[in-house]
mmCIF file of C-alpha atoms in Angstrom:
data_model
loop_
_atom_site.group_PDB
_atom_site.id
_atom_site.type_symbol
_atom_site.label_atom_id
_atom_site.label_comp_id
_atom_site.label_asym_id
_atom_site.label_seq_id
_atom_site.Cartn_x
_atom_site.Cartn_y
_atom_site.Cartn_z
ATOM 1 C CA UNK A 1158 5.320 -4.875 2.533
ATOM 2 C CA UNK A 1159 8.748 -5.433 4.142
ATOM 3 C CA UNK A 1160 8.703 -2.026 5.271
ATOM 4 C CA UNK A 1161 6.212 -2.156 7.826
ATOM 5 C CA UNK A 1162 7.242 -5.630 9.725
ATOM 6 C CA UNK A 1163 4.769 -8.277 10.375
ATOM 7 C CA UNK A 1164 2.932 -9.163 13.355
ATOM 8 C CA UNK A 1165 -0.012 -12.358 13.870
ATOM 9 C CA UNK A 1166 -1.531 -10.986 16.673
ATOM 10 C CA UNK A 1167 -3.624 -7.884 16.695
ATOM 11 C CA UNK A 1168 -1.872 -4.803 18.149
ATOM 12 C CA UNK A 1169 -2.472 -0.953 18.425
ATOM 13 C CA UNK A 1170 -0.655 1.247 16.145
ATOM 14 C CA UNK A 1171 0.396 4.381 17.009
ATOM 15 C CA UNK A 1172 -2.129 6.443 15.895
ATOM 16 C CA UNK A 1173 -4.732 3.921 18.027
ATOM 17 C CA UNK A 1174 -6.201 1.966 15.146
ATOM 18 C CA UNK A 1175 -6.216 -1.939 15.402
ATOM 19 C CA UNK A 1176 -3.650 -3.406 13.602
ATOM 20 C CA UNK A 1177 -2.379 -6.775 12.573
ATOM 21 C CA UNK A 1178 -0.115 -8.795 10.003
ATOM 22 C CA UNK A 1179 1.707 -6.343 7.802
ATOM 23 C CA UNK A 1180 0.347 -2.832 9.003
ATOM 24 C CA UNK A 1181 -3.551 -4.530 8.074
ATOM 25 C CA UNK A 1182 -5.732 -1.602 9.647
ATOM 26 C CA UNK A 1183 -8.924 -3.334 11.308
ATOM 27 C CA UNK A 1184 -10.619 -0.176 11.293
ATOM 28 C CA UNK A 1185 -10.378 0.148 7.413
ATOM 29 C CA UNK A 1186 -10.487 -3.722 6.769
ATOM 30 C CA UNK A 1187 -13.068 -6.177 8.551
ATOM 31 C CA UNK A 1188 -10.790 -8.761 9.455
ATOM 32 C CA UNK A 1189 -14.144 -11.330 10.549
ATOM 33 C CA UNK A 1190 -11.574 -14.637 10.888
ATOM 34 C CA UNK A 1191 -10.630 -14.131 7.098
ATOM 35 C CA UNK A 1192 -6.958 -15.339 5.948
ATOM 36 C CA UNK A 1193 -4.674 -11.979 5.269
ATOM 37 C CA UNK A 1194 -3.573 -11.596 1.727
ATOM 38 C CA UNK A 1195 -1.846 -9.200 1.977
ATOM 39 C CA UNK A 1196 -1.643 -6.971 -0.737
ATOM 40 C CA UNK A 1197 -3.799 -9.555 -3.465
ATOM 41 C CA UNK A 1198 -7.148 -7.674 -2.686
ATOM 42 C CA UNK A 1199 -6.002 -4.517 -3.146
ATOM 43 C CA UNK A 1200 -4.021 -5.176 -5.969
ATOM 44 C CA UNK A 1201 -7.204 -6.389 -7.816
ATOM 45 C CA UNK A 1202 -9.257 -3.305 -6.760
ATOM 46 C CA UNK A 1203 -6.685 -0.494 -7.665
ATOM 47 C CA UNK A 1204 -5.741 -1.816 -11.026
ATOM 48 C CA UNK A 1205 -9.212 -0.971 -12.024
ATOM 49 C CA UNK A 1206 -7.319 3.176 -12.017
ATOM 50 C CA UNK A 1207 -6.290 4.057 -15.262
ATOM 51 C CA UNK A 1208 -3.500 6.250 -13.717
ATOM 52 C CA UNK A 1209 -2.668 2.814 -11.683
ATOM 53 C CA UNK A 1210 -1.752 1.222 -14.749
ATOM 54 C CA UNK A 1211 -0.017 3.018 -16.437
ATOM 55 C CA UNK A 1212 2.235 3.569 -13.592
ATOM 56 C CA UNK A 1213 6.219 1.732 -13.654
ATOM 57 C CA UNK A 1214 7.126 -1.239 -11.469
ATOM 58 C CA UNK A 1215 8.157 1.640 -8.821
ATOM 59 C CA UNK A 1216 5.301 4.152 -9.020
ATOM 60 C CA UNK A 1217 2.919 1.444 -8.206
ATOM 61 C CA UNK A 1218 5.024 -0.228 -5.265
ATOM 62 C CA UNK A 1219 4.330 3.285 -4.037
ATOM 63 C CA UNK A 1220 0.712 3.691 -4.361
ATOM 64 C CA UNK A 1221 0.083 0.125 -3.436
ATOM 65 C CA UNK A 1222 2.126 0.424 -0.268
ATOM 66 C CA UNK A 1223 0.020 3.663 0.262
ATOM 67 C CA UNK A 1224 -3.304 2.203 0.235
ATOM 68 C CA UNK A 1225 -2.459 -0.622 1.780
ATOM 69 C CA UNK A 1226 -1.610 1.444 5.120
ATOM 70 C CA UNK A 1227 -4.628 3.818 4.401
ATOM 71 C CA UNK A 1228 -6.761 1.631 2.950
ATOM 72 C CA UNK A 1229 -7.801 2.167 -0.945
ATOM 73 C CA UNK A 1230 -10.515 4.808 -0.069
ATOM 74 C CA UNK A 1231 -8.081 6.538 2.231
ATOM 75 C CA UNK A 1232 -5.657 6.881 -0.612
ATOM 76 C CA UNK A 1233 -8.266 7.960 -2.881
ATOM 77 C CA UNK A 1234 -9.007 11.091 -0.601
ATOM 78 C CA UNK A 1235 -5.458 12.494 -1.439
ATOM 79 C CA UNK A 1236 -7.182 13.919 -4.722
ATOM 80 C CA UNK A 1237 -4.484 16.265 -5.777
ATOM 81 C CA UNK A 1238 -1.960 13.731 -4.821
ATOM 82 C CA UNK A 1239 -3.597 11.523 -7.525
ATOM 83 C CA UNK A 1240 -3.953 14.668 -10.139
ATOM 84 C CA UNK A 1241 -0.464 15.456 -9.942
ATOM 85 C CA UNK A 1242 0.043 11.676 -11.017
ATOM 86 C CA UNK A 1243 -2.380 11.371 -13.739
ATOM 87 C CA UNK A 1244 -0.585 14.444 -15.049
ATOM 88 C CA UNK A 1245 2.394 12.919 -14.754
ATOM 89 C CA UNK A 1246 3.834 15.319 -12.085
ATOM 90 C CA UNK A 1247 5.451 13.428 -9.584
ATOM 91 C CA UNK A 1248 7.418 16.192 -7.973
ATOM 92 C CA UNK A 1249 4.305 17.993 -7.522
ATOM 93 C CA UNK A 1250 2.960 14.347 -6.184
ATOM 94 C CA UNK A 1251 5.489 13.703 -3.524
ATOM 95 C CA UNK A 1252 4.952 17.806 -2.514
ATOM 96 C CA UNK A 1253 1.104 16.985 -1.812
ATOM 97 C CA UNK A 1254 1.820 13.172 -0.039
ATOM 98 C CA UNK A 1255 4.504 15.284 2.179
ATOM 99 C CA UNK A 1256 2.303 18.151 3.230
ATOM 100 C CA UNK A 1257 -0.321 15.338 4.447
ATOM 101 C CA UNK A 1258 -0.734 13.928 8.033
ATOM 102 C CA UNK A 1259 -0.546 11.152 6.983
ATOM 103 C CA UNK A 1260 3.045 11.163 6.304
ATOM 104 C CA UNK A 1261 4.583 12.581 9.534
ATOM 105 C CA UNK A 1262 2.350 9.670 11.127
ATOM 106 C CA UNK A 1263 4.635 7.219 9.496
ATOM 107 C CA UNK A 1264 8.525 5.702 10.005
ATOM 108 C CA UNK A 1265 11.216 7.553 8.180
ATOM 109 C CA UNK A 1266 12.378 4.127 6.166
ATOM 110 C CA UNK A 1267 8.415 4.361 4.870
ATOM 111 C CA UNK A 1268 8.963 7.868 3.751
ATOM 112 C CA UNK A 1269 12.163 6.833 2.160
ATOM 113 C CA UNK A 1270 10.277 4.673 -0.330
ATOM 114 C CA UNK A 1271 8.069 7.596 -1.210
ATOM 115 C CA UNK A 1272 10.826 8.795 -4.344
ATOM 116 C CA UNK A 1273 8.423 9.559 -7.380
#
């Protein structure tokens, strides 16, 4: 995720959560001395969504960049974010991801990549 900048060490975030690697969120993720992947585990988890899959290159850079900052149970509590893009509404899905916390939490060039 070249967006979010890499660090080895463990750090604090700024909304207080422990953080290391590429944005990995400790409190979502046991970390336990395991070897970050990155995005591999997630990858294999979401592509079980049908909506995931049949999603372009672009789409899914999106939603996989998503949960990899929220975590793939944090990204599956935006429900009408992930209505509006099983129904193929993707206006109506960047209207719901902008009206969330979570995005005013994050860096401007991460809400750049956000373009359904």
């Amino acid at each position: 995720m070249d967006s979010e900048g890499f660090s080895p060490s463990i750090y604090t975030d700024k909304t207080g959560h422990p953080t290391i690697g590429y944005g990995y969120n400790l409190s979502v993720y046991s970390y336990e001395g395991k070897r970050i992947t990155k995005t591999y585990g997630l990858l294999t988890d979401i592509l079980s969504y049908g909506w995931y899959k049949n999603l372009d290159a672009m789409r899914r850079m999106v939603i996989l960049d998503l949960s990899y900052n929220l975590g793939l149970n944090g990204l599956l509590k935006f429900k009408q974010f992930i209505k509006a893009i099983e129904d193929k509404n993707y206006a109506l899905a960047v209207e719901r991801l902008q009206k969330s916390p979570y995005f005013n939490q994050v860096k401007k060039e991460r809400q750049g990549i956000w373009k359904f």
